[in-house]
Amino acid sequence: MRSSEGELGAAVARAQQGDEAAFAVAYRIVQPGLLGYLRGLVGAEAEDVASDAWLEIARDLGRFRGDAAGFRGWTATIARHRALDHLRRQKVRPRASEVEQDLLDLPAAHSTDGQVLESLGTQYALELLSTLPRDQAEAVLLRVVVGLDGPAAARVLGKRPGAVRTAAHRGLKRLARRLGAEGVTDDGPRALGGSE
Amino acid sequence: MNDRRSLGGEDGCGMGEREGGDTRPEPAAPGSPGDRPDLGAALAAALRDGAVDPEAEERALAAFREVRAGGALDGARTRRQDDWRPADGRRRGRPLREVLIALAASVTLGGVAVAAIGSAVGARDDGDGRDGLRPSSSAPTATATATADDADPGLPGPSGPFASPGPSGPSGRSSAAQDLLAHCRAYDSVQRQGKALDSAAWQRLVRAAGGQDDVEAYCAAQSTGSEEKKENKEKKENKENKEKKENKEKKEKKEKADRKSDEADPGKPAKTPKTPGKDAKSTKEAKNTKAEKSKANKDSKDSKNNEKDDGG
């Protein structure tokens, strides 16, 4: 992700001059993280919301000022607004309820951290995230999936950097506990408390 | 959905190598800090899902072409939410705009204020004999003030309909009286603080009362009854107080004299050890003269100062 920063910055600059190929490059670099973030927010609707977000990104590209990291933050903000609009319209919570049943069949229940992660698919990752409070889940998504730094993630969320850092830390810690727990559907802290 | 893949790649292998590969403990240290970056990478890999949908990309590119054709890429103004430059770069740009906005606002409001003042001043100017320049609508006020000016030409100040000296006099007096009462109320607390009494306001109060000892009575008189009654009371009380003062001064003089005789006594140690006899004599003389002075200036006596001198 980091190695693409210079490429992304140059691509954004050229796209702002009207270079379509450069816009395509920026799209390919940014879209995976954006889509991952949107999956965490709206689940299966992520592709549609991402499409809406890219329409807005293309429309306002001339307004944008900043480097590659700034572009990630800017696009994440737009995507987030589209996702929140979507959720408001649908009155659906970001946690996709259809995956609840899958969770029971997961091999994770009796395996180690590494084994869990090896078999961790998108749906399971989403389900894991859905166990977190909303602010922690979003902080983890922005930091880990979109790849924003602390201040940028804080700006996307409209919060203080310290609060976002704490939320991301707690979220990851909680996810680790869940993965380490004997049953993933349990309330997490039990196994960790026993092992430490 | 067949999304459950994608983690078998680099992240999963890396984790296996890190843990040693062959034997894994059952629920292996889940909370150890080393696991979290891998957990984050696993999450990212699971959610980022590398493949880009070509249709989605084509929609985005079509949108880009449309915007470019509309010319919106160039002329668009950067809003605050579009500026993701590092903080110092943003700070350099923003204040200028804010300053300009503030400047425009102040000029606008200031203009309104000046316009309002100008209209009021114009109305007042009518009274200063420039009637001919003014439209006829303002003539009545102008003539009225002109006659007023004729009536008492001795008044040099503004004599328009706005400047009526009548109400200002009593209000000024009443405010002075209120000040006085306020000073009276505060007098007790100030009295204990020593130096505060040296200030002009307190000295005025003391002077008005006719002496420090009379302030309480003076204030009591001020707070009750009408002004005339107060004046009468003041006179009476001043007399009484003067008599009291005289009595007090006499007492004090006696006491001073006693003290001086004590100091002058050669049997007791004097304050200045070098030449006790001379000092005692000189202080005695000085105090005698002071006592005479205070006798002479009964009206303006300041007993506190005398006491201070005695102490030093």
Short mmCIF file of C-alpha atoms in Angstrom, two decimals:
data_model
loop_
_atom_site.label_atom_id
_atom_site.label_comp_id
_atom_site.label_asym_id
_atom_site.label_seq_id
_atom_site.Cartn_x
_atom_site.Cartn_y
_atom_site.Cartn_z
CA MET A 1 0.00 0.00 0.00
CA ARG A 2 2.79 2.40 1.00
CA SER A 3 4.77 1.86 -2.18
CA SER A 4 1.82 3.08 -4.19
CA GLU A 5 1.65 6.44 -2.41
CA GLY A 6 3.94 8.25 -4.82
CA GLU A 7 2.14 6.73 -7.77
CA LEU A 8 -1.21 7.67 -6.32
CA GLY A 9 -0.17 11.25 -5.67
CA ALA A 10 1.08 11.69 -9.22
CA ALA A 11 -2.00 10.00 -10.64
CA VAL A 12 -4.33 12.28 -8.70
CA ALA A 13 -2.43 15.35 -9.86
CA ARG A 14 -2.60 14.26 -13.48
CA ALA A 15 -6.26 13.29 -13.17
CA GLN A 16 -6.98 16.78 -11.92
CA GLN A 17 -5.46 18.02 -15.18
CA GLY A 18 -7.93 15.84 -17.06
CA ASP A 19 -5.90 12.64 -17.58
CA GLU A 20 -8.39 9.79 -17.69
CA ALA A 21 -5.77 7.04 -17.51
CA ALA A 22 -4.37 8.65 -14.38
CA PHE A 23 -7.85 8.70 -12.89
CA ALA A 24 -8.10 4.97 -13.61
CA VAL A 25 -4.80 4.38 -11.83
CA ALA A 26 -6.01 6.32 -8.79
CA TYR A 27 -9.24 4.38 -8.86
CA ARG A 28 -7.44 1.03 -8.85
CA ILE A 29 -5.22 2.07 -6.00
CA VAL A 30 -7.93 3.55 -3.80
CA GLN A 31 -10.95 1.46 -4.58
CA PRO A 32 -9.99 -1.75 -2.68
CA GLY A 33 -9.54 0.08 0.63
CA LEU A 34 -12.61 2.17 0.05
CA LEU A 35 -14.66 -0.88 -0.76
CA GLY A 36 -13.37 -2.68 2.31
CA TYR A 37 -14.33 0.28 4.46
CA LEU A 38 -17.78 0.37 2.88
CA ARG A 39 -18.20 -3.34 3.38
CA GLY A 40 -17.63 -2.76 7.05
CA LEU A 41 -20.21 0.00 7.06
CA VAL A 42 -22.97 -1.26 4.80
CA GLY A 43 -22.15 -4.90 4.12
CA ALA A 44 -23.44 -6.23 0.84
CA GLU A 45 -24.46 -2.78 -0.39
CA ALA A 46 -20.85 -1.68 -0.46
CA GLU A 47 -20.46 -1.90 -4.24
CA ASP A 48 -23.45 0.34 -4.89
CA VAL A 49 -22.40 2.87 -2.29
CA ALA A 50 -18.88 2.86 -3.69
CA SER A 51 -20.26 3.63 -7.14
CA ASP A 52 -22.15 6.60 -5.76
CA ALA A 53 -19.04 7.72 -3.93
CA TRP A 54 -16.93 7.58 -7.11
CA LEU A 55 -19.45 9.69 -8.96
CA GLU A 56 -19.03 12.34 -6.31
CA ILE A 57 -15.27 11.89 -6.25
CA ALA A 58 -15.11 12.46 -10.01
CA ARG A 59 -17.45 15.44 -9.76
CA ASP A 60 -15.43 17.18 -7.01
CA LEU A 61 -11.96 16.08 -8.07
CA GLY A 62 -11.15 19.61 -9.20
CA ARG A 63 -11.80 20.90 -5.71
CA PHE A 64 -9.45 18.48 -3.98
CA ARG A 65 -6.12 19.72 -2.62
CA GLY A 66 -3.57 17.41 -1.07
CA ASP A 67 -1.22 14.47 -1.52
CA ALA A 68 -1.85 10.74 -1.79
CA ALA A 69 -2.67 10.30 1.90
CA GLY A 70 -4.94 13.29 1.66
CA PHE A 71 -6.69 11.73 -1.31
CA ARG A 72 -7.33 8.58 0.67
CA GLY A 73 -8.81 10.60 3.49
CA TRP A 74 -10.85 12.77 1.14
CA THR A 75 -12.30 9.80 -0.71
CA ALA A 76 -12.97 7.98 2.56
CA THR A 77 -14.91 10.98 3.81
CA ILE A 78 -17.03 11.05 0.69
CA ALA A 79 -17.60 7.31 0.85
CA ARG A 80 -18.55 7.55 4.50
CA HIS A 81 -21.12 10.24 3.82
CA ARG A 82 -22.62 8.16 1.05
CA ALA A 83 -22.71 5.13 3.35
CA LEU A 84 -24.41 7.06 6.12
CA ASP A 85 -26.91 8.42 3.64
CA HIS A 86 -27.54 4.89 2.49
CA LEU A 87 -28.01 3.64 6.02
CA ARG A 88 -30.37 6.48 6.76
CA ARG A 89 -32.43 5.64 3.72
CA GLN A 90 -32.49 1.94 4.37
CA LYS A 91 -32.72 2.23 8.14
CA VAL A 92 -30.49 -0.82 8.20
CA ARG A 93 -27.75 -1.23 10.69
CA PRO A 94 -24.27 -1.66 9.20
CA ARG A 95 -24.04 -5.18 10.56
CA ALA A 96 -25.23 -7.60 7.93
CA SER A 97 -27.62 -9.88 9.72
CA GLU A 98 -27.59 -12.58 7.06
CA VAL A 99 -24.17 -13.83 8.12
CA GLU A 100 -25.22 -14.73 11.63
CA GLN A 101 -25.94 -18.32 10.65
CA ASP A 102 -22.63 -18.81 8.83
CA LEU A 103 -20.79 -17.95 11.95
CA LEU A 104 -21.86 -21.14 13.66
CA ASP A 105 -20.11 -23.24 11.03
CA LEU A 106 -16.83 -21.43 11.16
CA PRO A 107 -13.73 -23.48 11.83
CA ALA A 108 -12.48 -20.66 13.99
CA ALA A 109 -14.26 -21.95 17.04
CA HIS A 110 -11.53 -24.38 18.01
CA SER A 111 -8.45 -23.11 16.29
CA THR A 112 -5.64 -20.75 17.07
CA ASP A 113 -5.28 -17.20 16.01
CA GLY A 114 -3.26 -18.08 12.95
CA GLN A 115 -5.59 -20.80 11.88
CA VAL A 116 -8.53 -18.48 12.23
CA LEU A 117 -6.87 -15.86 10.13
CA GLU A 118 -5.94 -18.31 7.46
CA SER A 119 -9.54 -19.11 6.99
CA LEU A 120 -10.76 -15.60 7.61
CA GLY A 121 -12.94 -14.59 4.73
CA THR A 122 -14.66 -11.35 4.02
CA GLN A 123 -17.89 -12.40 5.62
CA TYR A 124 -16.20 -13.63 8.73
CA ALA A 125 -14.11 -10.51 8.96
CA LEU A 126 -17.28 -8.47 8.71
CA GLU A 127 -18.92 -10.54 11.35
CA LEU A 128 -15.95 -10.06 13.62
CA LEU A 129 -16.10 -6.33 13.05
CA SER A 130 -19.81 -6.30 13.72
CA THR A 131 -19.11 -7.40 17.27
CA LEU A 132 -17.33 -4.13 17.90
CA PRO A 133 -18.97 -0.89 18.91
CA ARG A 134 -19.50 1.31 15.89
CA ASP A 135 -16.75 3.82 16.69
CA GLN A 136 -14.16 1.09 17.25
CA ALA A 137 -15.15 -0.74 14.09
CA GLU A 138 -14.89 2.42 12.01
CA ALA A 139 -11.56 3.36 13.54
CA VAL A 140 -10.15 -0.09 12.79
CA LEU A 141 -11.49 0.03 9.25
CA LEU A 142 -10.00 3.44 8.50
CA ARG A 143 -6.64 2.68 10.04
CA VAL A 144 -6.18 -0.89 8.90
CA VAL A 145 -8.28 -1.31 5.77
CA VAL A 146 -8.18 2.14 4.19
CA GLY A 147 -4.68 2.75 5.52
CA LEU A 148 -5.16 6.22 6.95
CA ASP A 149 -2.93 7.61 9.65
CA GLY A 150 -4.41 8.67 12.98
CA PRO A 151 -5.09 12.36 12.24
CA ALA A 152 -6.59 11.58 8.84
CA ALA A 153 -8.87 8.91 10.30
CA ALA A 154 -9.88 11.37 13.00
CA ARG A 155 -10.74 13.97 10.40
CA VAL A 156 -12.85 11.50 8.45
CA LEU A 157 -14.76 10.61 11.60
CA GLY A 158 -14.93 14.18 12.87
CA LYS A 159 -13.28 13.22 16.14
CA ARG A 160 -10.09 13.98 18.02
CA PRO A 161 -7.03 11.94 16.94
CA GLY A 162 -6.55 10.62 20.46
CA ALA A 163 -10.08 9.29 20.60
CA VAL A 164 -9.70 7.55 17.25
CA ARG A 165 -6.34 6.07 18.20
CA THR A 166 -7.85 4.68 21.39
CA ALA A 167 -10.87 3.33 19.56
CA ALA A 168 -8.72 1.56 16.95
CA HIS A 169 -6.47 0.10 19.65
CA ARG A 170 -9.39 -1.16 21.70
CA GLY A 171 -11.12 -2.52 18.63
CA LEU A 172 -8.13 -4.55 17.52
CA LYS A 173 -7.56 -5.80 21.04
CA ARG A 174 -11.14 -6.88 21.27
CA LEU A 175 -10.96 -8.65 17.93
CA ALA A 176 -7.86 -10.48 19.06
CA ARG A 177 -9.68 -11.59 22.18
CA ARG A 178 -12.57 -12.87 20.16
CA LEU A 179 -10.29 -14.80 17.86
CA GLY A 180 -8.53 -16.31 20.80
CA ALA A 181 -11.73 -17.24 22.54
CA GLU A 182 -12.81 -20.83 22.35
CA GLY A 183 -16.12 -19.95 20.82
CA VAL A 184 -16.19 -16.94 18.56
CA THR A 185 -19.76 -16.19 19.52
CA ASP A 186 -18.87 -15.93 23.20
CA ASP A 187 -18.38 -12.64 24.86
CA GLY A 188 -14.71 -12.44 24.19
CA PRO A 189 -12.83 -11.40 27.29
CA ARG A 190 -13.28 -14.69 29.10
CA ALA A 191 -10.50 -16.65 27.40
CA LEU A 192 -8.08 -13.77 27.45
CA GLY A 193 -8.62 -13.22 31.13
CA GLY A 194 -7.87 -16.90 31.73
CA SER A 195 -4.69 -16.96 29.71
CA GLU A 196 -3.10 -13.89 31.19
CA MET B 1 -21.38 -15.27 -1.24
CA ASN B 2 -18.08 -16.99 -1.87
CA ASP B 3 -15.96 -14.37 -0.27
CA ARG B 4 -14.34 -16.67 2.17
CA ARG B 5 -10.95 -16.93 0.57
CA SER B 6 -8.24 -14.35 0.17
CA LEU B 7 -6.59 -14.94 3.51
CA GLY B 8 -4.77 -18.04 2.43
CA GLY B 9 -2.23 -15.77 0.78
CA GLU B 10 0.76 -13.96 2.13
CA ASP B 11 -0.66 -12.98 5.50
CA GLY B 12 -1.62 -16.48 6.50
CA CYS B 13 1.72 -17.94 5.48
CA GLY B 14 3.63 -15.21 7.22
CA MET B 15 1.81 -15.92 10.40
CA GLY B 16 2.51 -19.63 10.16
CA GLU B 17 6.23 -19.01 9.79
CA ARG B 18 6.28 -16.60 12.64
CA GLU B 19 4.73 -19.12 14.99
CA GLY B 20 7.21 -21.79 14.07
CA GLY B 21 4.88 -23.79 11.91
CA ASP B 22 5.03 -27.31 13.30
CA THR B 23 3.40 -27.37 16.73
CA ARG B 24 0.77 -24.87 17.66
CA PRO B 25 -0.47 -24.57 21.20
CA GLU B 26 -4.21 -24.90 21.53
CA PRO B 27 -5.59 -21.44 22.17
CA ALA B 28 -2.33 -19.68 21.55
CA ALA B 29 -1.63 -16.36 23.22
CA PRO B 30 -4.37 -14.34 21.62
CA GLY B 31 -3.76 -11.11 23.43
CA SER B 32 -0.05 -10.81 22.86
CA PRO B 33 0.73 -7.54 21.14
CA GLY B 34 2.60 -9.16 18.31
CA ASP B 35 -0.61 -10.63 16.99
CA ARG B 36 -2.39 -7.37 16.39
CA PRO B 37 -0.57 -6.12 13.32
CA ASP B 38 -1.18 -9.49 11.74
CA LEU B 39 -4.78 -9.32 12.76
CA GLY B 40 -5.03 -5.91 11.16
CA ALA B 41 -3.35 -7.17 7.99
CA ALA B 42 -5.67 -10.16 7.91
CA LEU B 43 -8.68 -7.90 8.31
CA ALA B 44 -7.42 -5.62 5.58
CA ALA B 45 -6.76 -8.49 3.24
CA ALA B 46 -10.16 -10.00 3.94
CA LEU B 47 -12.03 -6.77 3.39
CA ARG B 48 -10.00 -5.20 0.61
CA ASP B 49 -10.59 -8.16 -1.64
CA GLY B 50 -8.10 -7.21 -4.34
CA ALA B 51 -10.19 -7.73 -7.45
CA VAL B 52 -11.61 -4.54 -8.90
CA ASP B 53 -14.96 -4.85 -10.59
CA PRO B 54 -14.39 -3.66 -14.20
CA GLU B 55 -17.95 -2.45 -14.54
CA ALA B 56 -17.64 -0.31 -11.45
CA GLU B 57 -14.37 1.07 -12.73
CA GLU B 58 -15.95 1.89 -16.08
CA ARG B 59 -18.81 3.72 -14.35
CA ALA B 60 -16.32 5.79 -12.39
CA LEU B 61 -14.33 6.60 -15.54
CA ALA B 62 -17.50 7.55 -17.40
CA ALA B 63 -18.35 9.92 -14.58
CA PHE B 64 -14.86 11.37 -14.80
CA ARG B 65 -15.20 11.96 -18.54
CA GLU B 66 -18.54 13.64 -18.04
CA VAL B 67 -17.14 15.98 -15.43
CA ARG B 68 -14.13 16.75 -17.57
CA ALA B 69 -16.35 17.54 -20.54
CA GLY B 70 -18.39 19.88 -18.37
CA GLY B 71 -15.24 21.75 -17.43
CA ALA B 72 -15.87 21.22 -13.73
CA LEU B 73 -12.34 19.93 -13.13
CA ASP B 74 -10.82 23.37 -13.51
CA GLY B 75 -12.92 26.13 -12.10
CA ALA B 76 -14.16 24.37 -8.96
CA ARG B 77 -13.57 26.21 -5.72
CA THR B 78 -11.83 24.24 -2.98
CA ARG B 79 -14.08 24.00 0.05
CA ARG B 80 -12.72 23.35 3.48
CA GLN B 81 -13.59 19.66 3.33
CA ASP B 82 -11.65 19.35 0.07
CA ASP B 83 -8.42 20.71 1.47
CA TRP B 84 -6.37 17.81 2.78
CA ARG B 85 -3.00 19.50 2.59
CA PRO B 86 -0.83 19.30 5.69
CA ALA B 87 -2.03 21.56 8.49
CA ASP B 88 0.55 24.37 8.04
CA GLY B 89 -0.29 24.69 4.36
CA ARG B 90 -3.95 25.05 5.22
CA ARG B 91 -3.26 27.59 7.91
CA ARG B 92 -1.36 29.79 5.51
CA GLY B 93 -4.32 29.91 3.17
CA ARG B 94 -7.24 30.27 5.48
CA PRO B 95 -6.57 33.39 7.56
CA LEU B 96 -6.33 35.59 4.47
CA ARG B 97 -9.85 34.66 3.48
CA GLU B 98 -11.12 35.10 7.02
CA VAL B 99 -9.40 38.44 7.31
CA LEU B 100 -10.98 39.60 4.09
CA ILE B 101 -14.42 38.49 5.25
CA ALA B 102 -13.95 40.23 8.58
CA LEU B 103 -12.77 43.36 6.81
CA ALA B 104 -15.77 43.39 4.49
CA ALA B 105 -18.12 42.85 7.42
CA SER B 106 -16.57 45.66 9.46
CA VAL B 107 -16.68 48.08 6.54
CA THR B 108 -20.32 47.27 5.90
CA LEU B 109 -21.39 47.59 9.52
CA GLY B 110 -19.23 50.65 10.00
CA GLY B 111 -20.85 52.29 7.01
CA VAL B 112 -24.28 51.69 8.47
CA ALA B 113 -23.18 53.14 11.78
CA VAL B 114 -21.68 56.23 10.14
CA ALA B 115 -24.82 56.73 8.12
CA ALA B 116 -26.91 56.59 11.29
CA ILE B 117 -24.64 59.06 13.06
CA GLY B 118 -24.67 61.36 10.06
CA SER B 119 -28.46 61.63 10.09
CA ALA B 120 -28.53 62.42 13.80
CA VAL B 121 -25.79 65.03 13.46
CA GLY B 122 -27.59 66.60 10.52
CA ALA B 123 -30.69 67.04 12.64
CA ARG B 124 -28.64 68.72 15.36
CA ASP B 125 -26.74 70.93 12.97
CA ASP B 126 -29.98 72.68 12.12
CA GLY B 127 -29.78 74.61 15.36
CA ASP B 128 -26.45 76.22 14.58
CA GLY B 129 -27.74 78.94 12.30
CA ARG B 130 -27.29 77.14 9.01
CA ASP B 131 -31.03 77.16 8.43
CA GLY B 132 -30.75 78.36 4.89
CA LEU B 133 -28.90 75.30 3.74
CA ARG B 134 -31.48 72.93 5.17
CA PRO B 135 -34.68 71.81 3.53
CA SER B 136 -37.86 73.37 4.84
CA SER B 137 -39.02 70.21 6.62
CA SER B 138 -36.55 70.83 9.41
CA ALA B 139 -37.36 74.47 9.74
CA PRO B 140 -39.59 74.27 12.90
CA THR B 141 -36.87 72.78 15.08
CA ALA B 142 -34.36 75.21 13.68
CA THR B 143 -36.44 78.25 14.55
CA ALA B 144 -37.24 76.88 17.97
CA THR B 145 -33.62 76.42 18.83
CA ALA B 146 -32.74 79.74 17.29
CA THR B 147 -35.14 81.53 19.62
CA ALA B 148 -33.74 79.55 22.50
CA ASP B 149 -30.31 80.77 21.54
CA ASP B 150 -31.58 84.32 21.38
CA ALA B 151 -33.19 84.01 24.78
CA ASP B 152 -29.99 83.31 26.62
CA PRO B 153 -27.00 84.20 24.52
CA GLY B 154 -24.67 83.66 27.42
CA LEU B 155 -24.80 79.89 27.00
CA PRO B 156 -21.99 78.90 24.69
CA GLY B 157 -22.63 75.16 24.68
CA PRO B 158 -24.97 73.15 22.53
CA SER B 159 -28.47 74.54 23.01
CA GLY B 160 -30.45 72.38 20.62
CA PRO B 161 -33.51 70.45 21.63
CA PHE B 162 -31.33 67.50 22.55
CA ALA B 163 -29.11 69.36 24.98
CA SER B 164 -31.35 70.07 27.92
CA PRO B 165 -29.29 70.76 31.02
CA GLY B 166 -32.27 70.44 33.37
CA PRO B 167 -32.36 66.73 34.19
CA SER B 168 -28.62 66.26 34.20
CA GLY B 169 -28.09 68.46 37.25
CA PRO B 170 -30.19 66.56 39.77
CA SER B 171 -29.12 63.22 38.47
CA GLY B 172 -25.50 64.22 38.91
CA ARG B 173 -26.16 65.36 42.43
CA SER B 174 -28.06 62.25 43.31
CA SER B 175 -25.29 60.08 41.93
CA ALA B 176 -22.80 61.99 44.07
CA ALA B 177 -24.98 61.37 47.07
CA GLN B 178 -25.14 57.72 46.18
CA ASP B 179 -21.38 57.63 45.95
CA LEU B 180 -21.22 59.17 49.35
CA LEU B 181 -23.56 56.58 50.80
CA ALA B 182 -21.56 53.83 49.16
CA HIS B 183 -18.39 55.21 50.69
CA CYS B 184 -20.12 55.35 54.03
CA ARG B 185 -21.15 51.74 53.76
CA ALA B 186 -17.66 50.67 52.84
CA TYR B 187 -16.01 52.92 55.40
CA ASP B 188 -16.00 50.42 58.22
CA SER B 189 -14.13 47.77 56.29
CA VAL B 190 -11.74 50.26 54.72
CA GLN B 191 -10.95 51.83 58.06
CA ARG B 192 -9.27 48.66 59.22
CA GLN B 193 -6.97 48.51 56.22
CA GLY B 194 -4.94 51.58 57.05
CA LYS B 195 -3.57 52.96 53.81
CA ALA B 196 -6.83 52.82 51.89
CA LEU B 197 -7.95 55.85 53.84
CA ASP B 198 -5.23 57.93 52.19
CA SER B 199 -6.93 57.76 48.82
CA ALA B 200 -8.65 60.85 47.49
CA ALA B 201 -12.16 59.48 47.75
CA TRP B 202 -11.83 58.67 51.43
CA GLN B 203 -10.10 61.90 52.22
CA ARG B 204 -12.98 63.69 50.60
CA LEU B 205 -15.38 61.77 52.80
CA VAL B 206 -13.32 62.52 55.89
CA ARG B 207 -13.10 66.17 54.97
CA ALA B 208 -16.83 66.34 54.37
CA ALA B 209 -17.49 64.73 57.72
CA GLY B 210 -15.12 67.16 59.42
CA GLY B 211 -12.75 64.53 60.71
CA GLN B 212 -12.16 60.83 60.81
CA ASP B 213 -13.99 60.32 64.04
CA ASP B 214 -17.08 62.01 62.72
CA VAL B 215 -17.47 59.91 59.61
CA GLU B 216 -19.86 57.46 61.18
CA ALA B 217 -22.15 60.10 62.45
CA TYR B 218 -21.90 61.97 59.18
CA CYS B 219 -22.82 58.90 57.21
CA ALA B 220 -25.72 58.16 59.50
CA ALA B 221 -26.96 61.66 58.90
CA GLN B 222 -26.55 61.30 55.16
CA SER B 223 -28.48 58.10 54.97
CA THR B 224 -31.50 59.44 56.90
CA GLY B 225 -33.75 62.36 56.15
CA SER B 226 -33.73 64.99 53.45
CA GLU B 227 -30.79 67.06 52.40
CA GLU B 228 -31.80 70.08 54.43
CA LYS B 229 -32.18 68.02 57.56
CA LYS B 230 -28.81 66.56 56.82
CA GLU B 231 -27.24 69.94 56.57
CA ASN B 232 -28.71 71.03 59.87
CA LYS B 233 -27.64 67.82 61.50
CA GLU B 234 -24.21 68.18 60.06
CA LYS B 235 -23.84 71.60 61.54
CA LYS B 236 -25.06 70.45 64.93
CA GLU B 237 -23.04 67.35 64.88
CA ASN B 238 -20.00 69.18 63.68
CA LYS B 239 -20.26 71.41 66.68
CA GLU B 240 -20.74 68.48 69.01
CA ASN B 241 -17.98 66.65 67.33
CA LYS B 242 -15.66 69.57 67.66
CA GLU B 243 -16.32 69.60 71.37
CA LYS B 244 -15.73 65.90 71.50
CA LYS B 245 -12.58 66.36 69.53
CA GLU B 246 -11.32 68.93 71.89
CA ASN B 247 -11.99 66.65 74.81
CA LYS B 248 -10.28 63.79 73.04
CA GLU B 249 -7.31 65.87 72.15
CA LYS B 250 -6.93 66.96 75.68
CA LYS B 251 -7.01 63.36 76.81
CA GLU B 252 -4.51 62.38 74.21
CA LYS B 253 -2.20 65.19 75.12
CA LYS B 254 -2.30 64.10 78.68
CA GLU B 255 -1.50 60.56 77.70
CA LYS B 256 1.33 61.75 75.47
CA ALA B 257 2.72 63.80 78.21
CA ASP B 258 2.62 60.79 80.50
CA ARG B 259 4.36 58.67 77.95
CA LYS B 260 7.00 61.29 77.34
CA SER B 261 7.76 61.53 80.97
CA ASP B 262 8.14 57.78 81.02
CA GLU B 263 10.56 57.90 78.15
CA ALA B 264 12.48 60.73 79.63
CA ASP B 265 12.92 58.80 82.84
CA PRO B 266 16.61 57.95 83.01
CA GLY B 267 15.93 54.82 85.03
CA LYS B 268 14.23 53.12 82.10
CA PRO B 269 16.15 52.10 78.95
CA ALA B 270 15.56 54.46 76.06
CA LYS B 271 14.78 53.34 72.55
CA THR B 272 18.04 54.60 71.06
CA PRO B 273 20.88 53.12 73.04
CA LYS B 274 23.77 55.44 72.03
CA THR B 275 22.89 58.69 73.70
CA PRO B 276 19.77 58.16 75.67
CA GLY B 277 19.78 61.46 77.48
CA LYS B 278 20.00 63.71 74.46
CA ASP B 279 17.51 61.70 72.43
CA ALA B 280 15.01 61.71 75.20
CA LYS B 281 15.37 65.43 75.53
CA SER B 282 15.08 66.10 71.81
CA THR B 283 12.08 63.84 71.39
CA LYS B 284 10.50 65.47 74.34
CA GLU B 285 10.97 68.85 72.80
CA ALA B 286 9.73 67.67 69.43
CA LYS B 287 6.66 66.20 70.98
CA ASN B 288 5.97 69.30 72.93
CA THR B 289 6.05 71.37 69.82
CA LYS B 290 3.83 68.87 68.10
CA ALA B 291 1.38 69.00 70.92
CA GLU B 292 1.29 72.75 70.67
CA LYS B 293 0.74 72.50 66.95
CA SER B 294 -2.14 70.14 67.38
CA LYS B 295 -3.57 72.51 69.94
CA ALA B 296 -3.42 75.29 67.42
CA ASN B 297 -4.92 73.28 64.55
CA LYS B 298 -7.88 71.82 66.33
CA ASP B 299 -10.11 71.93 63.33
CA SER B 300 -7.78 70.17 60.98
CA LYS B 301 -6.25 67.86 63.47
CA ASP B 302 -5.38 64.36 62.49
CA SER B 303 -5.05 62.34 65.61
CA LYS B 304 -3.82 59.28 63.79
CA ASN B 305 -0.81 61.06 62.39
CA ASN B 306 0.10 62.30 65.83
CA GLU B 307 -0.16 58.83 67.21
CA LYS B 308 2.08 57.60 64.43
CA ASP B 309 4.63 60.25 65.21
CA ASP B 310 4.55 59.24 68.83
CA GLY B 311 5.16 55.66 67.89
CA GLY B 312 8.17 56.54 65.74
#
